[in-house]
Short mmCIF file of C-alpha atoms in Angstrom, two decimals:
data_model
loop_
_atom_site.label_atom_id
_atom_site.label_comp_id
_atom_site.label_asym_id
_atom_site.label_seq_id
_atom_site.Cartn_x
_atom_site.Cartn_y
_atom_site.Cartn_z
CA MET A 1 108.80 72.72 70.61
CA ALA A 2 109.59 72.86 74.21
CA LYS A 3 111.25 76.22 73.86
CA THR A 4 108.36 77.66 72.13
CA GLU A 5 105.94 76.37 74.80
CA ASP A 6 108.22 77.76 77.50
CA LYS A 7 108.19 81.35 75.68
CA LYS A 8 104.37 81.13 75.42
CA LYS A 9 104.10 80.42 78.88
CA LYS A 10 106.40 83.07 79.86
CA PHE A 11 104.36 85.56 77.79
CA GLU A 12 101.11 84.49 79.45
CA LEU A 13 102.59 84.73 82.96
CA ASP A 14 104.08 88.23 82.24
CA ARG A 15 100.72 89.22 81.07
CA LYS A 16 98.78 87.86 84.02
CA LYS A 17 101.25 89.45 86.33
CA SER A 18 100.95 92.86 84.62
CA GLU A 19 97.07 92.55 84.76
CA ALA A 20 97.27 91.61 88.47
CA ALA A 21 99.70 94.57 88.96
CA GLU A 22 97.23 96.96 87.32
CA ARG A 23 94.34 95.80 89.26
CA LYS A 24 96.32 96.05 92.49
CA LEU A 25 97.48 99.50 91.46
CA GLN A 26 93.67 100.61 90.68
CA GLU A 27 92.76 99.26 94.09
CA LYS A 28 95.53 101.05 95.80
CA LYS A 29 94.35 104.52 93.95
CA GLN A 30 90.74 104.00 95.11
CA LYS A 31 91.82 103.29 98.63
CA GLU A 32 94.14 106.40 98.80
CA LYS A 33 91.44 108.40 97.28
CA ALA A 34 88.92 107.28 99.85
CA LYS A 35 91.50 107.89 102.54
CA LYS A 36 92.25 111.45 101.42
CA GLN A 37 88.55 112.26 101.08
CA LYS A 38 87.75 111.00 104.58
CA GLU A 39 90.92 112.77 106.08
CA ARG A 40 89.81 116.05 104.10
CA ALA A 41 86.08 115.61 105.54
CA GLN A 42 87.41 115.06 108.96
CA LEU A 43 89.76 118.07 108.75
CA ILE A 44 87.05 120.27 107.51
CA LYS A 45 84.73 119.10 110.22
CA LYS A 46 87.38 119.70 112.98
CA LYS A 47 88.07 123.19 111.53
CA GLU A 48 84.45 124.01 111.64
CA ASN A 49 83.99 122.76 115.05
CA ILE A 50 87.15 124.82 116.27
CA GLU A 51 85.87 127.86 114.45
CA ARG A 52 82.23 127.39 115.80
CA LYS A 53 83.67 127.19 119.47
CA ARG A 54 85.78 130.25 118.89
CA ILE A 55 82.83 132.26 117.57
CA ASN A 56 80.63 131.27 120.43
CA LYS A 57 83.41 132.27 122.76
CA ILE A 58 83.69 135.57 120.91
CA LEU A 59 80.03 136.16 121.23
CA LYS A 60 79.43 135.23 124.78
CA TYR A 61 82.54 136.75 126.35
CA PRO A 62 81.60 140.40 125.37
CA PHE A 63 77.99 140.13 126.52
CA SER A 64 78.97 138.45 129.72
CA LEU A 65 81.61 141.09 130.55
CA LEU A 66 78.92 143.78 129.30
CA PHE A 67 76.39 142.28 131.91
CA ARG A 68 78.92 142.25 134.74
CA THR A 69 80.08 145.96 134.11
CA SER A 70 76.34 147.17 133.72
CA ALA A 71 75.61 145.44 137.18
CA LEU A 72 78.60 146.83 138.77
CA ALA A 73 77.71 150.36 137.57
CA GLY A 74 74.20 149.95 138.84
CA VAL A 75 75.31 148.75 142.28
CA LEU A 76 77.98 151.54 142.60
CA TYR A 77 75.15 154.08 141.64
CA PHE A 78 72.75 152.43 144.08
CA ILE A 79 75.51 152.76 146.90
CA TYR A 80 76.05 156.51 145.85
CA ILE A 81 72.50 157.80 145.83
CA PHE A 82 71.36 155.57 148.69
CA PHE A 83 74.22 155.98 151.24
CA GLY A 84 75.70 158.98 150.01
CA LEU A 85 72.75 161.04 149.14
CA GLU A 86 70.32 159.26 151.54
CA ALA A 87 67.68 158.93 148.84
CA ASP A 88 64.64 156.80 149.16
CA LEU A 89 65.09 153.00 148.80
CA THR A 90 62.68 152.77 146.02
CA LYS A 91 63.91 155.71 144.07
CA SER A 92 67.57 154.27 144.64
CA ILE A 93 66.49 150.82 143.17
CA LEU A 94 64.76 152.25 140.20
CA LYS A 95 67.55 154.76 139.34
CA SER A 96 70.05 151.88 139.67
CA PHE A 97 68.17 149.67 137.47
CA PHE A 98 67.83 152.49 134.91
CA ILE A 99 71.58 152.91 134.85
CA PHE A 100 72.03 149.38 134.43
CA CYS A 101 69.55 149.07 131.48
CA THR A 102 71.16 152.20 129.99
CA VAL A 103 74.64 150.99 130.11
CA TYR A 104 73.85 147.30 129.17
CA LEU A 105 71.47 148.50 126.22
CA GLY A 106 73.75 151.39 125.04
CA ALA A 107 76.88 149.54 124.96
CA GLY A 108 75.15 146.38 123.84
CA VAL A 109 73.75 148.10 120.62
CA ILE A 110 77.53 149.31 120.04
CA MET A 111 79.00 145.91 120.73
CA VAL A 112 76.39 144.27 118.22
CA ALA A 113 77.29 146.67 115.51
CA VAL A 114 80.99 146.06 115.89
CA ILE A 115 80.56 142.32 116.01
CA TYR A 116 78.34 142.46 113.04
CA VAL A 117 81.11 144.51 111.13
CA LEU A 118 83.73 141.92 112.34
CA SER A 119 81.69 138.94 111.37
CA GLU A 120 80.96 140.20 107.90
CA LYS A 121 84.73 140.74 107.47
CA LYS A 122 85.55 137.42 108.82
CA LYS A 123 82.97 135.88 106.36
CA VAL A 124 84.55 137.65 103.48
CA GLU A 125 88.16 136.20 104.67
CA MET A 126 86.63 132.79 105.03
CA GLU A 127 85.07 132.96 101.64
CA GLU A 128 88.33 134.02 100.06
CA GLN A 129 90.03 131.08 102.05
CA ARG A 130 87.61 128.56 100.87
CA LYS A 131 88.06 129.53 97.38
CA ILE A 132 91.76 129.14 97.65
CA GLU A 133 91.40 125.85 99.10
CA GLU A 134 89.14 124.90 96.46
CA GLU A 135 91.52 125.96 93.82
CA ILE A 136 94.31 123.97 95.59
CA ARG A 137 92.14 121.03 95.64
CA LYS A 138 91.20 121.33 92.09
CA GLN A 139 94.80 121.63 91.05
CA GLU A 140 95.71 118.63 93.04
CA GLU A 141 92.87 116.59 91.46
CA GLU A 142 94.00 117.71 87.97
CA GLU A 143 97.44 116.68 88.76
CA ARG A 144 96.42 113.27 90.18
CA LEU A 145 94.06 112.60 87.07
CA ALA A 146 97.09 113.56 84.72
CA LYS A 147 99.45 111.15 86.41
CA GLN A 148 96.58 108.49 86.48
CA GLN A 149 95.98 109.12 82.83
CA GLN A 150 99.74 108.94 81.99
CA MET A 151 100.15 105.67 83.98
CA GLU A 152 97.23 104.27 82.03
CA GLU A 153 98.67 105.25 78.66
CA GLU A 154 102.05 103.83 79.51
CA PHE A 155 100.20 100.58 80.57
CA LYS A 156 98.32 100.53 77.40
CA GLU A 157 101.52 100.89 75.35
CA ALA A 158 103.17 98.28 77.27
CA GLU A 159 100.19 95.96 76.81
CA ALA A 160 100.18 96.78 72.94
CA LYS A 161 103.87 95.98 73.00
CA ARG A 162 103.26 92.60 74.59
CA GLN A 163 100.26 91.78 72.32
CA GLU A 164 102.52 92.58 69.26
CA GLU A 165 105.28 90.30 70.67
CA LEU A 166 102.88 87.52 71.35
CA ARG A 167 101.40 88.02 67.84
CA ARG A 168 104.92 87.54 66.26
CA PHE A 169 105.68 84.66 68.39
CA ARG A 170 102.42 83.08 67.30
CA GLU A 171 103.12 83.71 63.71
CA GLN A 172 106.64 82.51 64.08
CA LYS A 173 105.23 79.35 65.79
CA GLU A 174 102.78 78.80 62.90
CA ILE A 175 105.65 79.11 60.29
CA GLU A 176 107.64 76.63 62.16
CA ALA A 177 104.79 74.30 62.53
CA GLU A 178 103.86 74.58 58.76
CA LYS A 179 107.60 74.07 57.98
CA GLN A 180 107.88 71.07 60.30
CA ALA A 181 104.48 69.44 58.73
CA LYS A 182 106.00 70.09 55.21
CA GLU A 183 109.17 68.30 56.12
CA GLN A 184 107.27 65.40 57.82
CA LYS A 185 105.04 65.24 54.67
CA GLU A 186 108.17 65.07 52.36
CA GLU A 187 109.71 62.41 54.56
CA VAL A 188 106.42 60.47 54.44
CA GLU A 189 106.43 60.77 50.67
CA ALA A 190 109.93 59.78 50.25
CA GLU A 191 109.34 56.67 52.39
CA GLU A 192 106.28 55.62 50.31
CA GLU A 193 108.17 56.11 47.07
CA GLN A 194 110.84 54.04 48.46
CA SER A 195 108.64 51.32 49.70
CA ASN A 196 106.73 51.20 46.38
CA ALA A 197 109.99 50.98 44.24
CA PRO A 198 111.05 47.74 42.53
CA PRO A 199 113.74 45.71 44.45
CA ILE A 200 116.56 46.68 42.03
CA GLN A 201 115.61 50.31 42.22
CA GLN A 202 115.52 50.06 46.04
CA GLU A 203 119.11 48.77 45.90
CA ILE A 204 119.99 51.62 43.77
CA ILE A 205 118.48 54.06 46.19
CA TYR A 206 120.15 52.39 49.07
CA GLU A 207 123.61 52.58 47.39
CA GLU A 208 122.92 56.39 46.45
CA GLU A 209 122.01 57.05 50.02
CA GLU A 210 125.12 55.13 51.18
CA GLN A 211 127.33 57.09 48.85
CA VAL A 212 125.73 60.29 50.01
CA ALA A 213 126.30 59.39 53.60
#
């Protein structure tokens, strides 16, 4: 009886340990999933900030350079017509401003067109990169789900095996208990028969038992 109780306790302890390990594993998976999602969101945000800064720099630098170049062209033209050709001050300023506007607007239109073409090209590249990253993420998610499903199936198989062993153990215990109860019943019946027998018959029974012993 002590051995059967020890076996039962061992089975129950193993089952509790397996359930605790499964809960711990599920919690660990949830934490890892949340951590990966957080890291992925931070990485995407960081990339977006870097890309935004780079785009702003790309957009601001050409126009800043164009403004300086146009201003320099206007100043040089003003120096040329005012000091070189000795033109009127008002005419020199107006013509210099006209040169500044012509250079700035003309080159600006060309620059805007070039930037638009480059931005469209970059947009296509970013869209392709996003699709590739989405496919990679989807593939990783499928692999993770497949591994998780495999682990769950293995756990279910192990749990079913433990339940089957526990069922067999209980059946064996019931059989042993029935056998023991039957033996005890037979012993009680034998003792009752012996106590109810006449004195002479009891002596005969005692002699038979001594001969058997």
